[in-house]
PDB file of C-alpha atoms and ligand atoms in Angstrom:
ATOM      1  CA  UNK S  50     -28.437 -25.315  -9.898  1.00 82.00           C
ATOM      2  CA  UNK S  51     -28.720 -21.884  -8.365  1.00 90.00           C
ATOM      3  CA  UNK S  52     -30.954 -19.258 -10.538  1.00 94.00           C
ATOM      4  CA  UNK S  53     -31.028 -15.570 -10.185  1.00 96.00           C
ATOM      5  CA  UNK S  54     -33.315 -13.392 -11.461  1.00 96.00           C
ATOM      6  CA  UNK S  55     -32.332  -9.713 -11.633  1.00 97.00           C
ATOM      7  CA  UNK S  56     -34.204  -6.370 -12.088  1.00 97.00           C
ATOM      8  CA  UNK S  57     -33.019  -3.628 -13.896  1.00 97.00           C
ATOM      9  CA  UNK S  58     -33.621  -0.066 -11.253  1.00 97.00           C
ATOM     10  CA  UNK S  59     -33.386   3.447 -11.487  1.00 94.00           C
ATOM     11  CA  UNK S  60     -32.576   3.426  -7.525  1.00 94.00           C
ATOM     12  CA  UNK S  61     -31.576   0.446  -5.048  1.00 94.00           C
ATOM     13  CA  UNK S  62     -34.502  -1.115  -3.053  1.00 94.00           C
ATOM     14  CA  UNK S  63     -34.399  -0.501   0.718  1.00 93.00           C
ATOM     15  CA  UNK S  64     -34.817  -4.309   0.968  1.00 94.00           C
ATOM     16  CA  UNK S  65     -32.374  -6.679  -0.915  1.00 96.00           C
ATOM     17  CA  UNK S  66     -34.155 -10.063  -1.931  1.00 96.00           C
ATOM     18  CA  UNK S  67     -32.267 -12.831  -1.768  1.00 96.00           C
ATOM     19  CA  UNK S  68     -31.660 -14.641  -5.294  1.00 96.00           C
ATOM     20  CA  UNK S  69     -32.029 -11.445  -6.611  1.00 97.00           C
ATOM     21  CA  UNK S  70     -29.428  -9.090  -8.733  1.00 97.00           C
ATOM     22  CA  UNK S  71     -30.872  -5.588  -8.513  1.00 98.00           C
ATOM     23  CA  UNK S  72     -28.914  -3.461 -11.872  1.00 97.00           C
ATOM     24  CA  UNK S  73     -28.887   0.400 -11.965  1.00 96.00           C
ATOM     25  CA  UNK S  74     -27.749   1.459 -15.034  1.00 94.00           C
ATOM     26  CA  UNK S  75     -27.927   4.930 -14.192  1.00 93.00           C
ATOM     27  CA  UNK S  76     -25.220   4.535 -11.255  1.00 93.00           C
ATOM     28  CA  UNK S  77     -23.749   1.324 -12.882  1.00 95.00           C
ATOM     29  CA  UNK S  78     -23.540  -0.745  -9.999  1.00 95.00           C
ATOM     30  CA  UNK S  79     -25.236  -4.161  -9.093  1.00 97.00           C
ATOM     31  CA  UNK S  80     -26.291  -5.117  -5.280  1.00 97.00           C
ATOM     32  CA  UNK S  81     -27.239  -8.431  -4.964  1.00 97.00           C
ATOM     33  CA  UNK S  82     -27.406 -10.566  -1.257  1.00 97.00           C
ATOM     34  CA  UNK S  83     -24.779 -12.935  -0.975  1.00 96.00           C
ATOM     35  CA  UNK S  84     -25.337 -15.804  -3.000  1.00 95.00           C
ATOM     36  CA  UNK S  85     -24.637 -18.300   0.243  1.00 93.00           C
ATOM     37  CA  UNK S  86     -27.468 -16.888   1.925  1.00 93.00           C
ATOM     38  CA  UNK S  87     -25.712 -15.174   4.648  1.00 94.00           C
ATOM     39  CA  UNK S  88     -27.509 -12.356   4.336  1.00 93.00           C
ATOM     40  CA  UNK S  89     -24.414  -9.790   3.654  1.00 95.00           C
ATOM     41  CA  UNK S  90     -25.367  -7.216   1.149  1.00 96.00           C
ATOM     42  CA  UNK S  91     -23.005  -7.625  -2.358  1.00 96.00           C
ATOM     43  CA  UNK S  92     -21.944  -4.616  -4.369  1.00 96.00           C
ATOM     44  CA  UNK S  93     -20.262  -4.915  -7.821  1.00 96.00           C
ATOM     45  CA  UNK S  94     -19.474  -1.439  -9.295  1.00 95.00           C
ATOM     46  CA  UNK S  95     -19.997  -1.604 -12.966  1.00 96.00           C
ATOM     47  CA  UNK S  96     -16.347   0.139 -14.632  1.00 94.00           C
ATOM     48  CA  UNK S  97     -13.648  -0.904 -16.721  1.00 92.00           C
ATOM     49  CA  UNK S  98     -11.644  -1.605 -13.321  1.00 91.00           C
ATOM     50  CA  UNK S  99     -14.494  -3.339 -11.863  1.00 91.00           C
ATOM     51  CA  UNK S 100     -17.252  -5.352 -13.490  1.00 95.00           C
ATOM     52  CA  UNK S 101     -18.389  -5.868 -16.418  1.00 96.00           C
ATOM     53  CA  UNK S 102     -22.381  -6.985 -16.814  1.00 95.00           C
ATOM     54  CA  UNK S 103     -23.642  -8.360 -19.868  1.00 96.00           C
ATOM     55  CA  UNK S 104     -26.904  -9.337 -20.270  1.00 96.00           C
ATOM     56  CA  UNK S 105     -28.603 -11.649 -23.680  1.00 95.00           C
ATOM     57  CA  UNK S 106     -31.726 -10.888 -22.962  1.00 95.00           C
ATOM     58  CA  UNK S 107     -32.801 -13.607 -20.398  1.00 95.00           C
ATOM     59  CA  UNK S 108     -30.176 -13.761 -17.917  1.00 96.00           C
ATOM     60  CA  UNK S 109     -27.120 -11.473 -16.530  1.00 97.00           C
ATOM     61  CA  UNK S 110     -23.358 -12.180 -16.501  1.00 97.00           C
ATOM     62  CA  UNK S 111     -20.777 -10.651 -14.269  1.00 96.00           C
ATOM     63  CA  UNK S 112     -17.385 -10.895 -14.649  1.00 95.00           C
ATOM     64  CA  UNK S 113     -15.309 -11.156 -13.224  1.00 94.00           C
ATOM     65  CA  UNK S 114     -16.256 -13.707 -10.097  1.00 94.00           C
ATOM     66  CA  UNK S 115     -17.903 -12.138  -7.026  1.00 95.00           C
ATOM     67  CA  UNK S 116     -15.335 -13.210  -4.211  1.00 91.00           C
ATOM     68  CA  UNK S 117     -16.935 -11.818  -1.224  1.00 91.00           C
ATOM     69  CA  UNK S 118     -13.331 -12.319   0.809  1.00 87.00           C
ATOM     70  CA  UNK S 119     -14.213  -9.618   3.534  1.00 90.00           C
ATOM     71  CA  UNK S 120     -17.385 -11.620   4.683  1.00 92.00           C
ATOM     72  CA  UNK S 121     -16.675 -14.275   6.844  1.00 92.00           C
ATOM     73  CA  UNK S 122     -18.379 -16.381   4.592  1.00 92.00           C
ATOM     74  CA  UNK S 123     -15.670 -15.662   1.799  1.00 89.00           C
ATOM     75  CA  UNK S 124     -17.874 -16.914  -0.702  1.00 91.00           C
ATOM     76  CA  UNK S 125     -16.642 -17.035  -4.138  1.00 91.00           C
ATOM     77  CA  UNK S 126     -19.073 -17.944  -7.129  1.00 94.00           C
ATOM     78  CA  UNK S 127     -19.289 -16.692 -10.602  1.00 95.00           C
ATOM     79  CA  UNK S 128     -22.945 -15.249 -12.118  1.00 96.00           C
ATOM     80  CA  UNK S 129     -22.747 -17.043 -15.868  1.00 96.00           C
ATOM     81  CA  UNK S 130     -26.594 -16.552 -17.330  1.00 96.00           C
ATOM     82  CA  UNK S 131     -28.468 -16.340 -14.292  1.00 96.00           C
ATOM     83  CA  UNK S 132     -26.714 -18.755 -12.512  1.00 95.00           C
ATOM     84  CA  UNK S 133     -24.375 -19.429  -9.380  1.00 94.00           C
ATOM     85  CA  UNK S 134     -21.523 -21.604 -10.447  1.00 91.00           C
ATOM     86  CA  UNK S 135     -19.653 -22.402  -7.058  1.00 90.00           C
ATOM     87  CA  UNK S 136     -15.836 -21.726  -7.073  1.00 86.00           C
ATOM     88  CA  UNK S 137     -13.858 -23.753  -4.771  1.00 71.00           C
ATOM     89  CA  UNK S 138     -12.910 -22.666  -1.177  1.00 62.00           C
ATOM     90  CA  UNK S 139      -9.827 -20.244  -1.616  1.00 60.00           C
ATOM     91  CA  UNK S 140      -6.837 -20.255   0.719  1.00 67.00           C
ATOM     92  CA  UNK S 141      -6.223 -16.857   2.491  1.00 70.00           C
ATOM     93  CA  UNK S 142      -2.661 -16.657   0.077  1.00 72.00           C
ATOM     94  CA  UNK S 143      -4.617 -17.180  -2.777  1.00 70.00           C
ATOM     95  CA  UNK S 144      -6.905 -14.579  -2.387  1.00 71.00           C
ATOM     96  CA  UNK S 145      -4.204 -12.587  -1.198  1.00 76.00           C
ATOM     97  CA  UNK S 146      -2.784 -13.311  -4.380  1.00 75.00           C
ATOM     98  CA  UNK S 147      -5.858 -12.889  -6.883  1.00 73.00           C
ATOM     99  CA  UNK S 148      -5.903  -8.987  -4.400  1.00 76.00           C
ATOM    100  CA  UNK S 149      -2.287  -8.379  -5.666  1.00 80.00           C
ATOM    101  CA  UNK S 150      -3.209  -9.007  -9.344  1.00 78.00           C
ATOM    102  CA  UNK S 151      -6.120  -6.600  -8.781  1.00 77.00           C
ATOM    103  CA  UNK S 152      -4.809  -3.931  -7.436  1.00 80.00           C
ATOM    104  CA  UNK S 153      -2.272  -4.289 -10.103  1.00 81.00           C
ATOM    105  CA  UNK S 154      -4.115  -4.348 -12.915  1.00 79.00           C
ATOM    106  CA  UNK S 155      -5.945  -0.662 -11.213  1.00 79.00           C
ATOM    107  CA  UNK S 156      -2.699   1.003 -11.504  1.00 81.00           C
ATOM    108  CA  UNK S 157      -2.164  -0.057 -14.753  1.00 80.00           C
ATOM    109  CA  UNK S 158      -4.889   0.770 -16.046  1.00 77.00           C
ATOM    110  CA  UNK S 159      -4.587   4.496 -14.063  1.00 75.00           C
ATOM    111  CA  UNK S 160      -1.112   4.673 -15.645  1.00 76.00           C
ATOM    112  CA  UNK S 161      -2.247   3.983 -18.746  1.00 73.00           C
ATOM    113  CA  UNK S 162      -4.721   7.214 -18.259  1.00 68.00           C
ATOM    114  CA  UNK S 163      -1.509   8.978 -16.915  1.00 64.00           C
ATOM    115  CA  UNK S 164       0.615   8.182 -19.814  1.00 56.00           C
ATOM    116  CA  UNK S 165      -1.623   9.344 -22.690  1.00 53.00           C
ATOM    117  CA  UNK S 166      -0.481  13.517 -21.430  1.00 50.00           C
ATOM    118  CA  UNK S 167       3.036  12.291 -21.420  1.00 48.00           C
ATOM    119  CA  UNK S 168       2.350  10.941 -25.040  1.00 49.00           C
ATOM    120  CA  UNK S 169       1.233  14.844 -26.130  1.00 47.00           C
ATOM    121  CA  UNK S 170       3.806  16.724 -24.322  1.00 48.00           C
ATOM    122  CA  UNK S 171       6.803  14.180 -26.258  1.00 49.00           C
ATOM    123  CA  UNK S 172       4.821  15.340 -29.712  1.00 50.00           C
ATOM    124  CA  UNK S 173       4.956  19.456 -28.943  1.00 50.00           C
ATOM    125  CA  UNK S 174       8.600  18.992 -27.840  1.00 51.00           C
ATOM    126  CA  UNK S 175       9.347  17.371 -31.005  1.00 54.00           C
ATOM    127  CA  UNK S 176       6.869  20.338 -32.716  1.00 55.00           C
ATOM    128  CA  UNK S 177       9.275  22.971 -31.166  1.00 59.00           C
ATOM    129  CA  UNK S 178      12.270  21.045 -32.001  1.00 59.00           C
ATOM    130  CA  UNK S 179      11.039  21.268 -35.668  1.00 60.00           C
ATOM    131  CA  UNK S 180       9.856  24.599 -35.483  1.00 63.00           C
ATOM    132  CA  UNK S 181      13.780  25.484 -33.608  1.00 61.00           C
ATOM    133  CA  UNK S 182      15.150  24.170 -36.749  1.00 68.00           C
ATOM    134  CA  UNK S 183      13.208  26.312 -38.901  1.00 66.00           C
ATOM    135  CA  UNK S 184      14.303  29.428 -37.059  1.00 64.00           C
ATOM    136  CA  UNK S 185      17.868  27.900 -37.768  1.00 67.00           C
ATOM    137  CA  UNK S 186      17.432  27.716 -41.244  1.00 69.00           C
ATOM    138  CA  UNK S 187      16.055  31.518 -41.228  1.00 68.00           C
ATOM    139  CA  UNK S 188      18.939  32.380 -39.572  1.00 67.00           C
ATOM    140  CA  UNK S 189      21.527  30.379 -41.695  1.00 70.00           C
ATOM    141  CA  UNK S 190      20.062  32.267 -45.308  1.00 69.00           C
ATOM    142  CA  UNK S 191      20.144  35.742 -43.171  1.00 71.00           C
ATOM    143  CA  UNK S 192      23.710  35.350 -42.518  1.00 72.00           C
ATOM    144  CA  UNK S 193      24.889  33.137 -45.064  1.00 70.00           C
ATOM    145  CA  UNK S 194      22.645  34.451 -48.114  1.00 67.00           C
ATOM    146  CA  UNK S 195      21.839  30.968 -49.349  1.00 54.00           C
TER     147      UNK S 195
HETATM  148 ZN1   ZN N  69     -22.140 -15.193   2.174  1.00 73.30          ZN
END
């Protein structure tokens, strides 16, 4: 079983240790060396398109995995309370794959964002519709008396 401890920083340390999660709060990210010792520094942006840290106290979890496909290690491990849990070796489609899904869930979640001013400009239309109608009505008992 592979421990890691982490430390919570203001600013990343020049030098990464190895076994080590380093956690700035105050720039939500998480560097940590790459759990198969290669020696490749690992970033994991804290955001609700990226990861997500919890910690209970004793030990961190990240979510979701840390596949480190653009090393040529492509290691791929989760961080579950402090410790490395190993994934499998993933085929270059598969990660290809898991990319896709990524990159898909981004723009979803960006469109989400997007669609939340197309939400408010639906509601004044239907305001000026309404307030159109009044007009109409103002208009109807002007001419019409009733
Ligand atoms: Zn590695």
């Amino acid at each position: 079983m592979m421990i890691v401890e982490h430390k919570f920083v203001e600013f990343m340390p020049e030098i990464i240790e190895d076994g080590v999660l380093y956690i700035s709060l105050d720039y939500g990210t998480v560097i940590h060396n790459c759990a198969c010792g290669c020696g490749s520094e690992v970033n994991t942006p804290l955001s609700p398109t990226g990861w997500k840290m919890s910690y209970n106290g004793e030990a961190i979890t990240l979510n979701p995995s840390v596949g480190n496909w653009s090393f040529d290690c492509k290691s791929h491990y989760w961080i579950t309370n402090g410790v490395i849990e190993w994934a499998s070796t993933w085929s270059d489609d598969r990660i290809n794959k898991i990319r896709k899904i990524e990159n898909n869930e981004r723009d979803k979640f960006y469109e989400s964002k997007k669609r939340i001013p197309t939400v408010i400009e639906i509601s004044e239309k239907q305001d000026s519709e309404e307030s159109l109608s009044k007009k109409k009505w103002w208009l109807w008992k002007l001419l019409f008396g009733e």
